[in-house]
Amino acid sequence: MMRLIVFLLGATAPSRCTVSAFLSVTPNTGSSPLLVNPSSHIAPDARSCFERTWSNRMHSGGSVTNRQPRSSSSSALGAIPALNLAAAGATIAKFYKTFPLVAGFLTASTKACFADSLAQYRDVCTTKFNFKRNIAMVLYSGLVLGVSCEIMYNRCFPIIFGAGTAERNVARALKMTLFDGFINAPLLWLWPAYVAQAIVYRYPKRDAIQKYITDVKENGLLKKYWSLWLPMSMINFLFMPAHFRIAFVAMVS
C-alpha cells in the first residue's frame, strides 16, 4: 500500500523526479511517514526536486503549476468607463456653454414633457392623456424657464449685480435670490403659465390672468413658490456654474 501511494505521488511530480527515487521508503511503522515529512523518505538525488514540488503543492492548493501574475490590462479596462464619463461631461458642458438658449429650451421643455406625462399617469381622475395640457407645459417651460431664465440669470443679472468675486459672492447671490423671488416671480415667471394654458385650451387670456390673481390672493401661490424657490435659488446662484443654472432650475421644478 505504501509503495502504491508513493508511486501515485511520483506520477504527479516533474519528469526529472523518477519513480525509482520515490520507492526508497522506510518500513511501515504503523503510520504513513509520507504524511509527516515526505521528503525524508526519498532518495537524496531526488529529494530537492520533491521538496520543491511538495512546497508548490501546499502553497497553491494542490496544484504544482505556478500562477502567472495578472496583466495590467484589467486596470486599463477599469479606467475606460471613467474616461468615457469625463468625455461625456465635457461634451455636455461645452454644449451648454456654446448654445445656452437652445440648451435651456431643450432641457426645460423635455423635463416638462416627462414630468407632466408622469403626473397625468398618476392622476386617478385622468382617463385619457391630455396632449393639450402637455403642450402647454412644454411651451411654458421651454420659453419661460429655459430661454427667459437663461437671459435673466446669465445676461441681465451680471449687468445689474456685477460680476461675482470671492468677497461679495454670498451677498451677490442673496441679492439675486431676492430679486428673482419677489420681482421676477410675480411679474415674469408665474403668470405666463396661465396664459399658455389659455392659448392651448382656447379660452380668453383675461380669464387666465384673473385666475392667476385669484391663486395669488386666495390660494397662497406666492407663499408656496417662495417656500421652495428662495432656498433653491440661493443654492443655484451660489454654487452652480452659470451654464448649468437652467438645468438646475429644470431639475428642481
Coordinates of C-alpha atoms in Angstrom, one line a residue:
M1 CA 0.0 0.0 0.0
M2 CA 2.9 2.4 0.9
R3 CA 4.6 1.7 -2.4
L4 CA 1.3 2.4 -4.3
I5 CA 0.9 5.8 -2.5
V6 CA 4.5 6.8 -3.2
F7 CA 4.1 5.8 -6.9
L8 CA 1.0 7.9 -7.3
L9 CA 2.8 10.9 -5.8
G10 CA 5.7 10.4 -8.0
A11 CA 3.5 10.3 -11.1
T12 CA 2.4 13.8 -10.5
A13 CA 5.9 15.2 -10.0
P14 CA 8.0 16.7 -12.8
S15 CA 9.6 14.2 -15.2
R16 CA 13.1 14.6 -13.8
C17 CA 11.9 13.2 -10.5
T18 CA 12.0 9.5 -11.3
V19 CA 9.7 6.9 -9.9
S20 CA 12.6 4.8 -8.6
A21 CA 13.7 7.6 -6.4
F22 CA 10.3 7.7 -4.7
L23 CA 10.4 4.0 -3.9
S24 CA 13.2 4.3 -1.3
V25 CA 10.9 4.4 1.8
T26 CA 11.3 3.1 5.3
P27 CA 9.4 0.0 6.5
N28 CA 5.9 0.5 7.7
T29 CA 5.8 1.6 11.3
G30 CA 2.0 1.7 11.7
S31 CA 1.6 5.2 10.3
S32 CA 2.2 6.8 7.0
P33 CA 5.6 8.6 7.1
L34 CA 4.8 10.5 3.9
L35 CA 2.2 12.5 5.8
V36 CA 4.7 13.7 8.3
N37 CA 7.7 14.5 6.2
P38 CA 7.6 13.1 2.7
S39 CA 11.0 14.3 1.6
S40 CA 12.8 12.4 4.4
H41 CA 12.0 9.1 2.8
I42 CA 13.1 9.9 -0.8
A43 CA 16.4 9.2 -2.2
P44 CA 18.9 12.0 -1.8
D45 CA 19.4 12.6 -5.5
A46 CA 15.7 13.5 -6.0
R47 CA 14.9 15.0 -2.5
S48 CA 15.5 18.6 -3.6
C49 CA 13.1 18.1 -6.6
F50 CA 10.4 16.5 -4.5
E51 CA 10.7 19.3 -1.8
R52 CA 10.1 21.9 -4.4
T53 CA 7.2 20.0 -5.8
W54 CA 5.6 19.5 -2.4
S55 CA 6.1 23.1 -1.4
N56 CA 4.4 24.3 -4.6
R57 CA 1.6 21.9 -4.0
M58 CA 1.0 23.2 -0.4
H59 CA 1.0 26.9 -1.4
S60 CA -1.2 26.6 -4.5
G61 CA -3.9 24.4 -3.0
G62 CA -2.8 21.1 -4.5
S63 CA -1.6 22.3 -7.9
V64 CA 2.0 22.3 -8.8
T65 CA 1.6 24.9 -11.5
N66 CA 2.8 28.4 -10.5
R67 CA 0.3 31.1 -11.1
Q68 CA 1.2 33.8 -13.6
P69 CA 1.0 37.4 -12.4
R70 CA -2.1 39.3 -13.6
S71 CA -1.8 41.5 -16.6
S72 CA -2.1 45.3 -16.2
S73 CA -4.9 45.2 -18.9
S74 CA -7.5 44.9 -16.2
S75 CA -6.6 48.2 -14.7
A76 CA -6.6 49.8 -18.1
L77 CA -10.1 48.4 -18.8
G78 CA -11.3 49.7 -15.5
A79 CA -10.2 53.2 -16.4
I80 CA -12.3 53.2 -19.7
P81 CA -15.7 54.0 -18.0
A82 CA -14.2 56.9 -16.1
L83 CA -12.7 58.3 -19.3
N84 CA -16.0 57.9 -21.1
L85 CA -17.9 59.7 -18.3
A86 CA -15.4 62.5 -18.2
A87 CA -15.6 62.9 -22.0
A88 CA -19.4 62.9 -21.9
G89 CA -19.4 65.5 -19.2
A90 CA -17.0 67.8 -21.1
T91 CA -19.2 67.5 -24.2
I92 CA -22.4 68.4 -22.3
A93 CA -20.7 71.3 -20.6
K94 CA -19.4 72.6 -24.0
F95 CA -22.9 72.3 -25.5
Y96 CA -24.4 74.3 -22.6
K97 CA -21.7 77.0 -22.9
T98 CA -21.8 77.2 -26.7
F99 CA -25.6 77.1 -27.2
P100 CA -27.1 78.4 -23.9
L101 CA -30.5 79.3 -25.3
V102 CA -31.0 76.1 -27.2
A103 CA -29.7 74.0 -24.3
G104 CA -32.0 75.9 -21.9
F105 CA -35.1 75.4 -24.1
L106 CA -34.4 71.7 -24.7
T107 CA -33.6 71.0 -21.1
A108 CA -36.7 72.7 -19.6
S109 CA -39.2 71.5 -22.3
T110 CA -38.0 67.9 -22.2
K111 CA -38.2 67.8 -18.4
A112 CA -41.7 69.4 -18.5
C113 CA -42.9 66.8 -21.1
F114 CA -41.8 63.9 -19.0
A115 CA -42.9 65.4 -15.7
D116 CA -46.4 66.2 -16.9
S117 CA -46.8 62.8 -18.6
L118 CA -45.9 61.2 -15.2
A119 CA -48.4 63.5 -13.4
Q120 CA -51.2 62.6 -15.8
Y121 CA -50.4 58.9 -15.4
R122 CA -50.6 59.1 -11.6
D123 CA -53.7 61.2 -11.7
V124 CA -56.7 58.9 -10.9
C125 CA -59.1 61.4 -12.4
T126 CA -57.4 61.4 -15.8
T127 CA -58.7 58.6 -18.0
K128 CA -57.1 59.8 -21.3
F129 CA -53.7 61.5 -21.9
N130 CA -54.3 65.2 -22.4
F131 CA -52.0 66.4 -25.2
K132 CA -53.1 70.0 -24.9
R133 CA -52.1 70.2 -21.3
N134 CA -48.7 68.6 -22.1
I135 CA -48.0 71.0 -25.0
A136 CA -48.9 73.9 -22.7
M137 CA -46.4 72.8 -20.1
V138 CA -43.7 72.2 -22.8
L139 CA -44.2 75.7 -24.2
Y140 CA -44.2 77.4 -20.8
S141 CA -41.2 75.5 -19.5
G142 CA -39.1 75.8 -22.7
L143 CA -39.8 79.5 -23.3
V144 CA -40.1 80.8 -19.8
L145 CA -37.9 78.6 -17.6
G146 CA -35.5 77.7 -20.4
V147 CA -35.0 80.8 -22.6
S148 CA -36.2 83.6 -20.3
C149 CA -34.3 82.4 -17.2
E150 CA -31.1 82.0 -19.3
I151 CA -31.3 85.6 -20.5
M152 CA -32.2 86.9 -17.0
Y153 CA -29.7 84.9 -14.9
N154 CA -26.6 84.9 -17.2
R155 CA -27.0 88.1 -19.2
C156 CA -29.1 90.6 -17.2
F157 CA -28.0 89.7 -13.6
P158 CA -24.3 90.2 -14.3
I159 CA -25.2 93.7 -15.6
I160 CA -27.5 94.5 -12.6
F161 CA -25.4 93.0 -9.8
G162 CA -22.0 92.9 -11.3
A163 CA -19.5 90.1 -11.6
G164 CA -19.1 87.7 -8.7
T165 CA -16.0 87.8 -6.6
A166 CA -14.8 85.8 -3.6
E167 CA -15.5 88.6 -1.2
R168 CA -19.0 89.5 -2.4
N169 CA -20.2 86.2 -3.8
V170 CA -22.6 85.4 -0.9
A171 CA -24.1 89.0 -0.9
R172 CA -24.5 88.9 -4.7
A173 CA -26.2 85.5 -4.6
L174 CA -28.6 86.8 -1.9
K175 CA -29.5 89.9 -3.9
M176 CA -30.1 87.8 -7.0
T177 CA -32.3 85.4 -5.0
L178 CA -34.4 88.2 -3.5
F179 CA -34.8 89.9 -6.9
D180 CA -35.7 86.7 -8.6
G181 CA -38.2 85.7 -5.9
F182 CA -40.0 89.0 -5.2
I183 CA -39.8 90.7 -8.6
N184 CA -39.3 88.2 -11.4
A185 CA -41.6 85.5 -10.0
P186 CA -44.8 87.5 -9.7
L187 CA -44.1 89.7 -12.8
L188 CA -42.3 87.3 -15.2
W189 CA -42.3 83.6 -14.2
L190 CA -45.7 82.6 -12.9
W191 CA -48.5 84.3 -15.0
P192 CA -47.2 83.0 -18.4
A193 CA -48.2 79.5 -17.3
Y194 CA -51.8 80.6 -17.1
V195 CA -51.6 82.3 -20.4
A196 CA -50.1 79.3 -22.1
Q197 CA -53.0 77.2 -20.9
A198 CA -55.4 79.8 -22.2
I199 CA -53.7 79.7 -25.6
V200 CA -53.8 75.9 -25.8
Y201 CA -57.3 75.5 -24.5
R202 CA -58.5 78.5 -26.4
Y203 CA -60.2 80.5 -23.7
P204 CA -59.8 84.2 -23.1
K205 CA -56.4 85.4 -21.8
R206 CA -58.3 87.8 -19.5
D207 CA -59.8 84.8 -17.7
A208 CA -56.3 83.3 -17.4
I209 CA -54.9 86.5 -15.7
Q210 CA -57.9 86.6 -13.4
K211 CA -57.3 83.0 -12.4
Y212 CA -53.7 83.9 -11.6
I213 CA -54.7 86.8 -9.4
T214 CA -57.2 84.6 -7.6
D215 CA -54.5 82.0 -6.9
V216 CA -52.1 84.7 -5.6
K217 CA -54.7 86.3 -3.3
E218 CA -56.7 83.3 -2.1
N219 CA -54.7 80.2 -2.7
G220 CA -51.3 81.3 -1.5
L221 CA -49.5 80.8 -4.8
L222 CA -46.6 83.1 -4.0
K223 CA -46.1 81.7 -0.5
K224 CA -45.8 78.2 -1.9
Y225 CA -43.4 79.5 -4.5
W226 CA -41.2 81.3 -2.0
S227 CA -41.0 78.3 0.3
L228 CA -39.4 76.3 -2.4
W229 CA -37.5 78.7 -4.6
L230 CA -35.9 81.1 -2.2
P231 CA -33.6 78.4 -0.8
M232 CA -33.2 76.7 -4.1
S233 CA -32.3 79.9 -5.9
M234 CA -29.7 80.7 -3.2
I235 CA -28.1 77.4 -3.9
N236 CA -28.3 77.9 -7.6
F237 CA -26.7 81.4 -7.6
L238 CA -24.1 80.5 -5.0
F239 CA -22.8 77.1 -6.1
M240 CA -23.9 76.2 -9.6
P241 CA -21.8 77.1 -12.6
A242 CA -23.6 79.7 -14.8
H243 CA -24.1 77.4 -17.8
F244 CA -25.8 74.8 -15.6
R245 CA -28.2 77.1 -13.7
I246 CA -31.1 76.4 -16.1
A247 CA -30.5 72.7 -15.8
F248 CA -30.7 73.1 -12.0
V249 CA -34.0 75.1 -12.3
A250 CA -35.4 72.3 -14.5
M251 CA -34.3 69.6 -12.1
V252 CA -36.0 71.3 -9.1
S253 CA -39.2 72.4 -10.8

